[in-house]
XYZ file of C-alpha atoms in Angstrom:
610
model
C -6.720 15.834 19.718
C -4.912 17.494 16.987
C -7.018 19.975 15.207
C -7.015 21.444 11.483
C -6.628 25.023 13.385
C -3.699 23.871 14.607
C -1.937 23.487 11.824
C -2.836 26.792 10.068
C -2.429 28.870 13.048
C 1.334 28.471 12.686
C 1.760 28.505 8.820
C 1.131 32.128 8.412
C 4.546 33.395 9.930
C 6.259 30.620 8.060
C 5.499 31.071 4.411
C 6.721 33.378 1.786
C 3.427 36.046 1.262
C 1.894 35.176 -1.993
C -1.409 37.254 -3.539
C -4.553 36.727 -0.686
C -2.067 35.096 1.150
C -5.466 34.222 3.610
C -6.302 31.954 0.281
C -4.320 30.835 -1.954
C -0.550 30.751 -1.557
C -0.502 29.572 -5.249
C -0.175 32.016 -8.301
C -1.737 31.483 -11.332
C 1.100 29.656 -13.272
C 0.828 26.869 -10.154
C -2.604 26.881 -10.892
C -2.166 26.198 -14.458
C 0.222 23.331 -13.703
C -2.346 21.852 -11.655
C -5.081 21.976 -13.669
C -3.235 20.734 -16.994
C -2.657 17.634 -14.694
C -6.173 17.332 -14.162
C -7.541 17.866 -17.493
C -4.791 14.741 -18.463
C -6.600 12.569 -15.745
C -9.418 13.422 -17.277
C -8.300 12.562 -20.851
C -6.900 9.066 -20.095
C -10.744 8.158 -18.690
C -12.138 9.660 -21.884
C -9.604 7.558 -23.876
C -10.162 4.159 -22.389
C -13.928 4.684 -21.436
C -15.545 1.980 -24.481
C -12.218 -0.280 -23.619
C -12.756 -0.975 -20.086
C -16.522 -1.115 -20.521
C -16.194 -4.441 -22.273
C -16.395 -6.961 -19.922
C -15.459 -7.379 -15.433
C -12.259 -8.526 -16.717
C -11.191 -5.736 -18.837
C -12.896 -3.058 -16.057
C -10.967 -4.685 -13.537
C -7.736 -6.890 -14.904
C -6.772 -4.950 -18.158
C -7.795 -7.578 -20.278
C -4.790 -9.415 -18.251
C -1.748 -8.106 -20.934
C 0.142 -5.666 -18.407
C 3.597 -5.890 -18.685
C 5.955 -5.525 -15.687
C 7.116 -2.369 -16.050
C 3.582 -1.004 -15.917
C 2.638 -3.685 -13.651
C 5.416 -2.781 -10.943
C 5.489 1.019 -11.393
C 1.422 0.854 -10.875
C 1.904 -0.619 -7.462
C 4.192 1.634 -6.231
C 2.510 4.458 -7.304
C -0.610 3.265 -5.837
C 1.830 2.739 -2.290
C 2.919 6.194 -3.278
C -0.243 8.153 -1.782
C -0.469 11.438 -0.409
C -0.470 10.102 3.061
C 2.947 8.732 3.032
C 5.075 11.643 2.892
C 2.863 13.337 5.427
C 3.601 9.855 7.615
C 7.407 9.589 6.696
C 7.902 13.386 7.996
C 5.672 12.386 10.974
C 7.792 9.494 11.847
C 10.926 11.346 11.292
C 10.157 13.841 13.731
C 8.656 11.630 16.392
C 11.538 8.477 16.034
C 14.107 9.594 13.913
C 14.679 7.532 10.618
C 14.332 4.464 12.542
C 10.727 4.983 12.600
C 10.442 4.287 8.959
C 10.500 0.397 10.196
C 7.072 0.514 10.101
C 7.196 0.447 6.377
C 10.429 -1.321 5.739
C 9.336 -4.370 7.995
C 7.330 -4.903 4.696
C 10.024 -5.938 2.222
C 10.439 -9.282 3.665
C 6.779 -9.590 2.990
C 6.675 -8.146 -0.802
C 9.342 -10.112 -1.878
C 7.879 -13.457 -0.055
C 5.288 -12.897 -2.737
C 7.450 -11.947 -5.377
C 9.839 -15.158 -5.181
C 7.058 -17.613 -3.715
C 3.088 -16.619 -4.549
C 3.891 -14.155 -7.920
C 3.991 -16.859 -10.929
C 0.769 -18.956 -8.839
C -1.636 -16.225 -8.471
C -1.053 -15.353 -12.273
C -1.392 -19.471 -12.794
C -4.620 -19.758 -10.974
C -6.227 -17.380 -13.812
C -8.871 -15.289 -10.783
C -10.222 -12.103 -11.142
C -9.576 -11.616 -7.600
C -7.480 -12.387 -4.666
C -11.211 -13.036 -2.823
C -12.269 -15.350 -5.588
C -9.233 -17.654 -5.010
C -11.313 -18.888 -1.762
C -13.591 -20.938 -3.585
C -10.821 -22.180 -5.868
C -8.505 -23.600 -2.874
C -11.570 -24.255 -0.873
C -14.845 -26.022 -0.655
C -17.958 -26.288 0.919
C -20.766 -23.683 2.297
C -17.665 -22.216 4.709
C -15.702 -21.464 1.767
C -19.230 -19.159 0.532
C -19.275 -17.510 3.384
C -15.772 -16.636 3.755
C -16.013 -15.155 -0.051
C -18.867 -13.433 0.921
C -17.290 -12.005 4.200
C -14.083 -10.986 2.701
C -15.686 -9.150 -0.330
C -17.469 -6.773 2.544
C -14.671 -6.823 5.430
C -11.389 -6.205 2.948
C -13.313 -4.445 0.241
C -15.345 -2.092 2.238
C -14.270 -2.094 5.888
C -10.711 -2.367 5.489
C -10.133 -0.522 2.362
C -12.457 2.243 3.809
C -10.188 2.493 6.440
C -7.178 2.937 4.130
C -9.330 5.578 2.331
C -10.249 6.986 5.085
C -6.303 8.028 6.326
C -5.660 8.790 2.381
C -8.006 10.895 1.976
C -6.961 12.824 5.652
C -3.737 13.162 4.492
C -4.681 15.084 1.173
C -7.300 17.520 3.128
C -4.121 18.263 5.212
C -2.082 19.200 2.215
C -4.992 21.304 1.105
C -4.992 22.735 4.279
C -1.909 24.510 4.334
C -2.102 25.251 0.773
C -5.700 26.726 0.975
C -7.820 27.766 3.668
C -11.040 25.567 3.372
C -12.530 27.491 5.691
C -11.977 30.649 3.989
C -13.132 28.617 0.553
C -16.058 28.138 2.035
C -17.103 31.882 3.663
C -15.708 32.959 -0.088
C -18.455 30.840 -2.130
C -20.845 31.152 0.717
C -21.079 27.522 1.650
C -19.945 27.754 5.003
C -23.284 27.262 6.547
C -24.168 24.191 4.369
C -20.763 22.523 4.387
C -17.311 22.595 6.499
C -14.018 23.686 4.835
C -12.443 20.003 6.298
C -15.899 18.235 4.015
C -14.805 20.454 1.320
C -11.613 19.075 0.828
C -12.790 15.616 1.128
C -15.551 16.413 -1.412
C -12.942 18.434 -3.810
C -10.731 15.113 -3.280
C -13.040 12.226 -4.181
C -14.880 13.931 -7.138
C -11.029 14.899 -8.917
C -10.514 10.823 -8.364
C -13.726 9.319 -8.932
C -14.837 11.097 -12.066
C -12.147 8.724 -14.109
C -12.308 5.817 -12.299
C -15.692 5.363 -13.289
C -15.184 5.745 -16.797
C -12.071 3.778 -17.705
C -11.751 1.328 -14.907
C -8.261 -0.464 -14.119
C -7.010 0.521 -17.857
C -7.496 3.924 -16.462
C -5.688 3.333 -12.994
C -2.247 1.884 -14.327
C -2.000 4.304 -17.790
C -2.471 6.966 -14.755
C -0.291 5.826 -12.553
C 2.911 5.162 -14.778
C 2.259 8.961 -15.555
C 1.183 9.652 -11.313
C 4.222 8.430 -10.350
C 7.164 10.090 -12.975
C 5.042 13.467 -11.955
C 5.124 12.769 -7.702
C 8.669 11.650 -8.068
C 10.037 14.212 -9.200
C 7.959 16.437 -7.260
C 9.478 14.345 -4.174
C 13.030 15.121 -5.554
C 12.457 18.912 -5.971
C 11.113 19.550 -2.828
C 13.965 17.599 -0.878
C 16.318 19.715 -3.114
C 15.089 22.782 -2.411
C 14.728 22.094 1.352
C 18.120 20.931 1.805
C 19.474 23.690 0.013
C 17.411 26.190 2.107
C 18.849 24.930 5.519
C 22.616 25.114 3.939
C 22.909 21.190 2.591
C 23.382 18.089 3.967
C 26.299 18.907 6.359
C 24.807 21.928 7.562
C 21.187 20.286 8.154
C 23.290 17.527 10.446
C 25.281 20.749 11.744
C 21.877 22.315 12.609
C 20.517 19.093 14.537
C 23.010 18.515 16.821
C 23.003 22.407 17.721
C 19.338 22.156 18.682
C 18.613 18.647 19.930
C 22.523 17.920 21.161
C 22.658 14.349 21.874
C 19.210 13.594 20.813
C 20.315 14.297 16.822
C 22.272 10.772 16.702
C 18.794 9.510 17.970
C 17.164 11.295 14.591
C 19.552 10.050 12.002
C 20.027 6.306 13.514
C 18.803 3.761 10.875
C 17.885 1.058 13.723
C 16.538 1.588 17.016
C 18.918 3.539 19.547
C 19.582 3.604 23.395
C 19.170 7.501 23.080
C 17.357 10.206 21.768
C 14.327 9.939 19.569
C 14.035 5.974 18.111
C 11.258 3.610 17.493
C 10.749 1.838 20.847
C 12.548 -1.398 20.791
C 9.677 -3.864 21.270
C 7.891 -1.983 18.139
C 11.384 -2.855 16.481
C 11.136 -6.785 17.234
C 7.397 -7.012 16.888
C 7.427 -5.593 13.323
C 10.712 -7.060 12.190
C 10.307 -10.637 14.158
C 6.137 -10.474 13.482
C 4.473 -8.190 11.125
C 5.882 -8.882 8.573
C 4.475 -12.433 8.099
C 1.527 -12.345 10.258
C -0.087 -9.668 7.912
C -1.620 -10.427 4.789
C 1.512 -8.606 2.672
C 3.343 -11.937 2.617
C 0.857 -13.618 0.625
C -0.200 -11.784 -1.836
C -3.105 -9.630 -1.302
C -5.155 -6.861 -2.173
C -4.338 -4.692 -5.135
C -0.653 -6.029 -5.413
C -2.091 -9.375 -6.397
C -4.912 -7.605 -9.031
C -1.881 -6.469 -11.096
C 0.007 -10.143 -10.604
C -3.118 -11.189 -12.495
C -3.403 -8.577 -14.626
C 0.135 -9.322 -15.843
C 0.927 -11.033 -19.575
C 2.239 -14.306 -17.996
C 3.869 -15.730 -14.621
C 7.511 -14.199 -15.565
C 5.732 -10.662 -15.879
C 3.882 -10.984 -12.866
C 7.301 -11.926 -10.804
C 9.238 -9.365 -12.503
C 6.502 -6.189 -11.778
C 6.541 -6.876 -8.156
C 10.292 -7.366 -8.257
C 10.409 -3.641 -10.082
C 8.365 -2.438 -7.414
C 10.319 -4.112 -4.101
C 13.523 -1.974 -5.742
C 11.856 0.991 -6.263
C 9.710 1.497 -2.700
C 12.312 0.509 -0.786
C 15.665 1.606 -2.378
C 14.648 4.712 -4.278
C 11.419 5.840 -3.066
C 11.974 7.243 0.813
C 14.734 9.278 0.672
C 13.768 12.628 -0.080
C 11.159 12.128 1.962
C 13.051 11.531 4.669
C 15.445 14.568 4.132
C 12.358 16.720 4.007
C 11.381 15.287 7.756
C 14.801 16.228 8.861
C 14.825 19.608 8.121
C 11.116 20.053 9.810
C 12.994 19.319 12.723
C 15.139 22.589 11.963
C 12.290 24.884 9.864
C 9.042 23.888 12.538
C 10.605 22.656 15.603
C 7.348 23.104 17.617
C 4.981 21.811 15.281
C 1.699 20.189 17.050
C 0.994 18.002 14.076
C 4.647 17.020 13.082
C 2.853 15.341 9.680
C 1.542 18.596 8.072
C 5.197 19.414 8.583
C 5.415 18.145 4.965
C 2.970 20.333 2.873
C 4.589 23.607 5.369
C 8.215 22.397 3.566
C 6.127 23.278 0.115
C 4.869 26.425 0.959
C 8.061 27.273 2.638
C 10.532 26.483 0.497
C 8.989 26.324 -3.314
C 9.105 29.362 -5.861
C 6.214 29.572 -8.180
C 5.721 27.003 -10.857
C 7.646 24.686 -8.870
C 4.730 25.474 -6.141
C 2.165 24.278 -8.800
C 4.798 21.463 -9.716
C 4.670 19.772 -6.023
C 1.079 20.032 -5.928
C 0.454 18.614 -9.179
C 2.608 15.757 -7.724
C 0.745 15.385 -4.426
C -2.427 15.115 -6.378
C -1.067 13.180 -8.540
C 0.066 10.634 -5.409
C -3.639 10.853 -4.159
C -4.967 9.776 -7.193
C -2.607 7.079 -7.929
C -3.812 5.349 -4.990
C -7.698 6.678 -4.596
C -7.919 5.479 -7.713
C -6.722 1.608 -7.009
C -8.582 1.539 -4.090
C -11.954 2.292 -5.550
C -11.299 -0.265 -8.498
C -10.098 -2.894 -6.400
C -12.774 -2.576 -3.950
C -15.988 -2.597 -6.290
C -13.973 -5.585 -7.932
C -14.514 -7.650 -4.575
C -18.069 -6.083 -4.239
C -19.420 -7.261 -7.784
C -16.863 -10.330 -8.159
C -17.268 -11.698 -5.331
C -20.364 -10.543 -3.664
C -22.791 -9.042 -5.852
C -22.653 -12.108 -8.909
C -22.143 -14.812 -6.541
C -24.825 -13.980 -4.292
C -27.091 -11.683 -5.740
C -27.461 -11.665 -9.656
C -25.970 -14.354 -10.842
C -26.320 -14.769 -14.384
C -26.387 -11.520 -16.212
C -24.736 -9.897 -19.661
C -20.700 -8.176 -18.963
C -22.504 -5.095 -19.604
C -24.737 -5.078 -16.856
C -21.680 -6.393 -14.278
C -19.842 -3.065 -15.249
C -22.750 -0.930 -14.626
C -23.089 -2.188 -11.292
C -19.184 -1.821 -10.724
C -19.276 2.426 -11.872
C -21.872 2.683 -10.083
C -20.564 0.939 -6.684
C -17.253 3.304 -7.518
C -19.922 6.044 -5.939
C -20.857 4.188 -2.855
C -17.397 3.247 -2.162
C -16.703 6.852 -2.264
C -18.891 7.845 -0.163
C -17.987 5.320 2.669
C -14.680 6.254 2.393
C -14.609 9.315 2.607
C -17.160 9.895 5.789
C -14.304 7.253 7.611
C -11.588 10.183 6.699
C -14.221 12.804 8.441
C -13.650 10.674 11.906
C -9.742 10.206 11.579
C -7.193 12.495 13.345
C -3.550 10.767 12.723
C -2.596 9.100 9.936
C 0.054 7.005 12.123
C -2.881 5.903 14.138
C -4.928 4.544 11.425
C -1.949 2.679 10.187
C -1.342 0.856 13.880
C -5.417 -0.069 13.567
C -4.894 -1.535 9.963
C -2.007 -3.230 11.232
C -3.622 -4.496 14.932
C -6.676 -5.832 12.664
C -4.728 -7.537 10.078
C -1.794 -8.948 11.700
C -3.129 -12.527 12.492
C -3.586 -13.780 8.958
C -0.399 -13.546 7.406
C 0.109 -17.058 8.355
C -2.612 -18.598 6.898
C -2.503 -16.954 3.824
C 1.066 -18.020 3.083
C 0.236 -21.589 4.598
C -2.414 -21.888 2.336
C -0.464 -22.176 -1.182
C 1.890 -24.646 1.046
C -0.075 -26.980 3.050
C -3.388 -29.045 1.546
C -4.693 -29.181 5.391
C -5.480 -25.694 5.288
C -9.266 -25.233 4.479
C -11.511 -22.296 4.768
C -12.407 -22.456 8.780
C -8.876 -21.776 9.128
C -9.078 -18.260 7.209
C -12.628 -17.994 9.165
C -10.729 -18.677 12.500
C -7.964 -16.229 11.975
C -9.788 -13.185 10.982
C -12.196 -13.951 13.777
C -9.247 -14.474 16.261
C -7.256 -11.257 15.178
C -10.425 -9.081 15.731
C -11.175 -10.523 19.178
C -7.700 -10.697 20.282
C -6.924 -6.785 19.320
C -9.227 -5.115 20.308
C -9.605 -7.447 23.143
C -6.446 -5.776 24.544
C -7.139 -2.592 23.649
C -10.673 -2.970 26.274
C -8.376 -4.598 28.708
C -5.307 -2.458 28.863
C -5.277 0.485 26.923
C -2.004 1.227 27.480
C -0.018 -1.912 26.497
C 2.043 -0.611 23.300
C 1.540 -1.205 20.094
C 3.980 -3.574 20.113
C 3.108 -6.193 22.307
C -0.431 -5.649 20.840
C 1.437 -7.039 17.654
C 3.544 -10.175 19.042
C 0.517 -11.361 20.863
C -2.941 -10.952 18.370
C -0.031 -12.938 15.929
C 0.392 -15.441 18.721
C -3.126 -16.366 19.728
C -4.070 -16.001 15.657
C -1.611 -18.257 14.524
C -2.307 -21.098 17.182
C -6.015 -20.234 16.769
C -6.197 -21.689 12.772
C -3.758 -23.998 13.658
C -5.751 -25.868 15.579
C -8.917 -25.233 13.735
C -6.946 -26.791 10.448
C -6.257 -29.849 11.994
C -9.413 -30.717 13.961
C -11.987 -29.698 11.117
C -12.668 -31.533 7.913
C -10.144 -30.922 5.318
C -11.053 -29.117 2.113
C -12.907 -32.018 -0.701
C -10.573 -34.070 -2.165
C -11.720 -33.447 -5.753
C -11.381 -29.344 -5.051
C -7.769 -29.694 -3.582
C -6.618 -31.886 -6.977
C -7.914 -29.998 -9.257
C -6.329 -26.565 -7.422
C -2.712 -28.441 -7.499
C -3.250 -29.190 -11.084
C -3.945 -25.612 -11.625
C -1.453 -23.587 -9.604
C 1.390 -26.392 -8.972
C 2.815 -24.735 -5.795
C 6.254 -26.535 -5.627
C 5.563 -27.297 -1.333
C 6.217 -30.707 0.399
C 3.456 -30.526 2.279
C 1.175 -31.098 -0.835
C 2.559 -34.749 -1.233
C -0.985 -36.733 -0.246
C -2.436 -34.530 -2.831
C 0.648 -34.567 -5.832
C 0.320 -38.876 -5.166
C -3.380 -38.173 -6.482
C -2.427 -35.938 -9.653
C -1.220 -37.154 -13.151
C 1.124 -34.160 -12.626
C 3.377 -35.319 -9.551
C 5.539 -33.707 -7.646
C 6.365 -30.187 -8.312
C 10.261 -29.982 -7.625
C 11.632 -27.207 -6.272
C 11.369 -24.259 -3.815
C 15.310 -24.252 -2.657
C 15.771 -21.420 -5.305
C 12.897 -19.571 -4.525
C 14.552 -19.829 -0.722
C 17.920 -18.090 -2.022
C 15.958 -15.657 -4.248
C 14.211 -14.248 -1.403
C 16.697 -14.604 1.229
C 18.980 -12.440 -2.012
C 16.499 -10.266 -2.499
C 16.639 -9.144 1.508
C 20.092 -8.261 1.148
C 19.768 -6.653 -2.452
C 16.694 -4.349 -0.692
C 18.023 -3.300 2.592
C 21.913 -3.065 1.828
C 20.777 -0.827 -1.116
C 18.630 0.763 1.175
C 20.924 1.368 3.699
C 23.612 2.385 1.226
C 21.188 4.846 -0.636
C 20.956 6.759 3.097
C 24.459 6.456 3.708
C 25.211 8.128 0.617
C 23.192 11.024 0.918
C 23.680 11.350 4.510
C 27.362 10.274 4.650
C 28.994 9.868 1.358
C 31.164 6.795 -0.952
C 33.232 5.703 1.774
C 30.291 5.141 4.407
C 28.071 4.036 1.616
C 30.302 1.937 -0.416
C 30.553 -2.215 1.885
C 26.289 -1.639 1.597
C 25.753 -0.603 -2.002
C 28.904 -3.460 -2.686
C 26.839 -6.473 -0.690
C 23.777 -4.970 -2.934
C 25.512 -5.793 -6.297
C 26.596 -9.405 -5.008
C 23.115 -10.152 -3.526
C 21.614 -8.897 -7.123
C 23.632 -10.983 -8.798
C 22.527 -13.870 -6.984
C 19.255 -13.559 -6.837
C 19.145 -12.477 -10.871
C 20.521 -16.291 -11.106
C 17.370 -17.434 -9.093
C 14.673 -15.058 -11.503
C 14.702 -16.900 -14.261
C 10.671 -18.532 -15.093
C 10.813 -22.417 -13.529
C 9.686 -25.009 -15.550
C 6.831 -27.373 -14.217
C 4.804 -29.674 -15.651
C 1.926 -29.594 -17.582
C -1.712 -30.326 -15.928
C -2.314 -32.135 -19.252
């Protein structure tokens, strides 16, 4: 088990001194920085306090009039956490930058619900992604699968995301500040841990304007979060590059230390030496996870700002914005920083905290109070969504269905602040339990990866009803950890390929030997949402509407889009790594596969219900 003392054993020897260098490697102009951020934070939840206090769908949707610039740059800010860099390093050192597959899998998934699922969540008009159960479905099964969602995605799930959040921040605090010492120095020690300390510091920075501004708050923040950790992200990688003698010299420096093993480090796919992601990982995430996770459908808090958007062609083009920016623009200096922790703490225990070391290490003052600014900043940007979007599925979708009913807007946003501090609280006793962050993310992933399937096949197929959901959730669970009872050591892989497997033939056969959703329900849901699928036909020969055409340019959007995303993905790396003439055929097939799927973005026309 790796331990906080760990960590900050090492740093000492690896730092520039600073002023108590036992405390604070910050001076007071980084301190400043920091807490100008902080007092802006505060501001914007000051600002739009009497705004978001309105009504559930101003707290939670922005009164639904984002557009998608804000709509796009708020979810990758809110995928730009403080965990991720910490992970990215971690994965760098451990598999090279083939490891990052575990995140890039994902853009076949985000833009399946850009070019397929965007324009129809906006269209189906629900506060949440939970509430669209009872919408598509019917029947006491589609109650308790509202019901169940609201506590297992809102709560368990997002408390588990939290939880490795949260983990990653206390580690950044860790290098930066002895907690422990914090503690002795205000003479808490006895009453409270330096590790709860920075959990506590953590959650009450986020929470305080959360609470008062609700999702207005979150994306105003987060246009702002994001311009601050991005360039934070670019500094750092600057400055570390620079420290190790550039690019040339940090590949120079590699293949001195690890010989052979370097072409293992800076391989983009799987290798047959040196450090790489194993190869079944590589086939289960590319050939499985993808899909069999709920990404592909829309879910979660991408699919609060799809409805939050100003219309369908908004809602499309902010997740569009936001497939371009994670994937293309977003890892790279990231990943440069992981490289040279191979060269600056080569026998790191925890090869994450290898991140906030590169800060200390290699950042003058200012620029110090600059990165952590920006790492706070990255914490909150996601904290922040989390807590929103999970007291939106606790009051939408548990607490007025279930519990109160019928009561005044006002009363539905009192409960919501005030579950903002239970959610808190949850979340962050899960980060007290965690060790890895890479570990957390192979649980999410282990207990989500069966109901990908069903969640696309749902805006495609009228058979689908709500045991099937029931059946796949049920199915992953048993399956997963199932295996994990049974043979601990299978890898993570084949713990993927076959909890997708048993999922997917699980609701399956649940869809087609149950009764199908009502009739009346599965109408009035096509009139609504038109999804432009063949296998709606029984339902479209029912509708005044018809037959939605179309679906073959959604097809080459997305299949576009792939190419656009990973050539200028690849050709991004190649660039920094190996300059125009290695970069050049991948950032070419980018332009081509932009243009073509810019000819497949443009808003469809369908028909109206009326």
């Amino acid at each position: 088990m790796v331990t906080v003392r760990a960590v900050t054993g090492a740093r000492s020897a690896l730092r520039p001194l600073r002023p108590d260098d036992s405390l604070f490697p910050m001076v007071s102009l980084d301190w400043i920085i920091v807490g100008l951020y902080l007092l802006f934070a505060l501001g914007v939840g000051l600002v739009f306090r009497n705004r978001a206090g309105r009504n559930i769908t101003e707290y939670f949707l922005s009164g639904r009039n984002l557009p998608w610039w804000i709509v796009g740059t708020s979810i990758v800010a809110t995928m730009f956490a403080a965990d991720t860099p910490l992970a990215v390093t971690g994965l760098v050192a451990n598999d090279g930058i083939s490891g990052l597959w575990f995140m890039w899998n994902f853009a076949a998934a985000h833009l399946m619900a850009t070019f397929f699922f965007a324009r129809l969540w906006r269209r189906a008009g629900v506060i949440t992604d939970v509430e669209l159960v009872e919408l598509r479905y019917s029947g006491r099964p589609a109650r308790v699968l509202r019901g169940f969602r609201a506590v297992w995605e809102g709560v368990v799930l997002n408390c588990i995301v939290m939880g490795w959040v949260i983990l990653a921040m206390v580690k950044i605090l860790d290098v930066l500040v002895n907690l422990d010492a914090v503690t002795v120095r205000l003479g808490v020690d006895h009453l409270i841990s330096g590790r709860w300390f920075g959990i506590v510091l953590c959650l009450v920075v986020a929470v305080v304007y959360t609470v008062l501004s609700g999702f207005w708050g979150v994306v105003v923040t987060d246009f702002f979060q994001f311009l601050i950790a991005m360039t934070g992200a670019v500094v750092l990688a600057v400055y570390a590059v620079g420290a190790v003698g550039g690019v040339a010299e940090l590949k120079l420096q590699l293949a001195q230390r690890y010989g052979d093993a370097a072409a293992g480090y800076l391989s983009f796919l799987p290798s047959g030496h040196g450090p790489s992601l194993p190869l079944i990982s590589f086939v289960a995430l590319i050939g499985v996870n993808w899909w069999a996770t709920r990404d592909a459908g829309g879910t979660s808090y991408m699919v609060q700002r799809m409805l939050a958007a100003k219309d369908e062609q908004h809602s499309f083009l902010g997740v569009l914005w936001f497939c371009f920016v994670h994937y293309v623009l977003r890892p790279w200096p990231w990943i440069l920083v992981g490289l040279v922790s191979l060269i600056a703490f080569p026998d790191l225990v925890d090869k994450e905290s290898g991140y906030p070391m590169a800060i200390v290490r290699f950042l003058p003052a200012g620029l110090l109070g600059l990165m952590v600014a920006s790492m706070i900043a990255a914490f909150m940007s996601t904290i922040d969504t989390l807590l929103n979007w999970g007291v939106s599925l606790v009051v939408n979708d548990l607490y007025k269905p279930f519990i109160r009913r019928v009561e005044g807007d006002a009363h539905y946003v009192r409960v919501a602040r005030l579950s903002v501090l239970g959610l808190m609280l949850v979340g962050g006793g899960t980060a007290y339990l965690m060790q890895s962050i890479r570990g957390a993310w192979e649980l999410f992933f282990g207990m989500t990866v069966g109901i990908g399937g069903v969640y696309v096949m749902r805006w495609w197929w009228w058979r689908v009803n709500a045991w099937s959901e029931i059946a796949a959730w049920v199915s992953t669970a048993v399956v997963y950890l199932g295996l994990h009872v049974w043979n601990p050591a299978i890898g993570f892989g084949w713990h993927l390929i076959a909890t997708a497997a048993a999922s997917t033939v699980c609701w399956v056969t649940v869809a087609l030997v149950t009764p199908p959703t009502e009739e009346a329900v599965l109408v009035a849901f096509y009139e609504r949402v038109r999804p432009a699928a063949p296998w709606w036909g029984p339902i479209a020969a029912k509708s005044p509407v018809g037959p939605v055409r179309g679906g073959w340019s959604d097809l080459t959007g997305w299949v576009a889009g792939l190419v656009f995303i990973y050539a200028g993905m690849f050709g991004v790396g190649k660039l920094i790594l190996a300059g125009w003439p290695t970069a050049l055929p991948y950032l070419a097939a980018a332009a081509v596969a932009g243009v073509v799927m810019a000819r497949n973005s443009r808003a469809p026309v369908v028909p109206d219900a009326s």
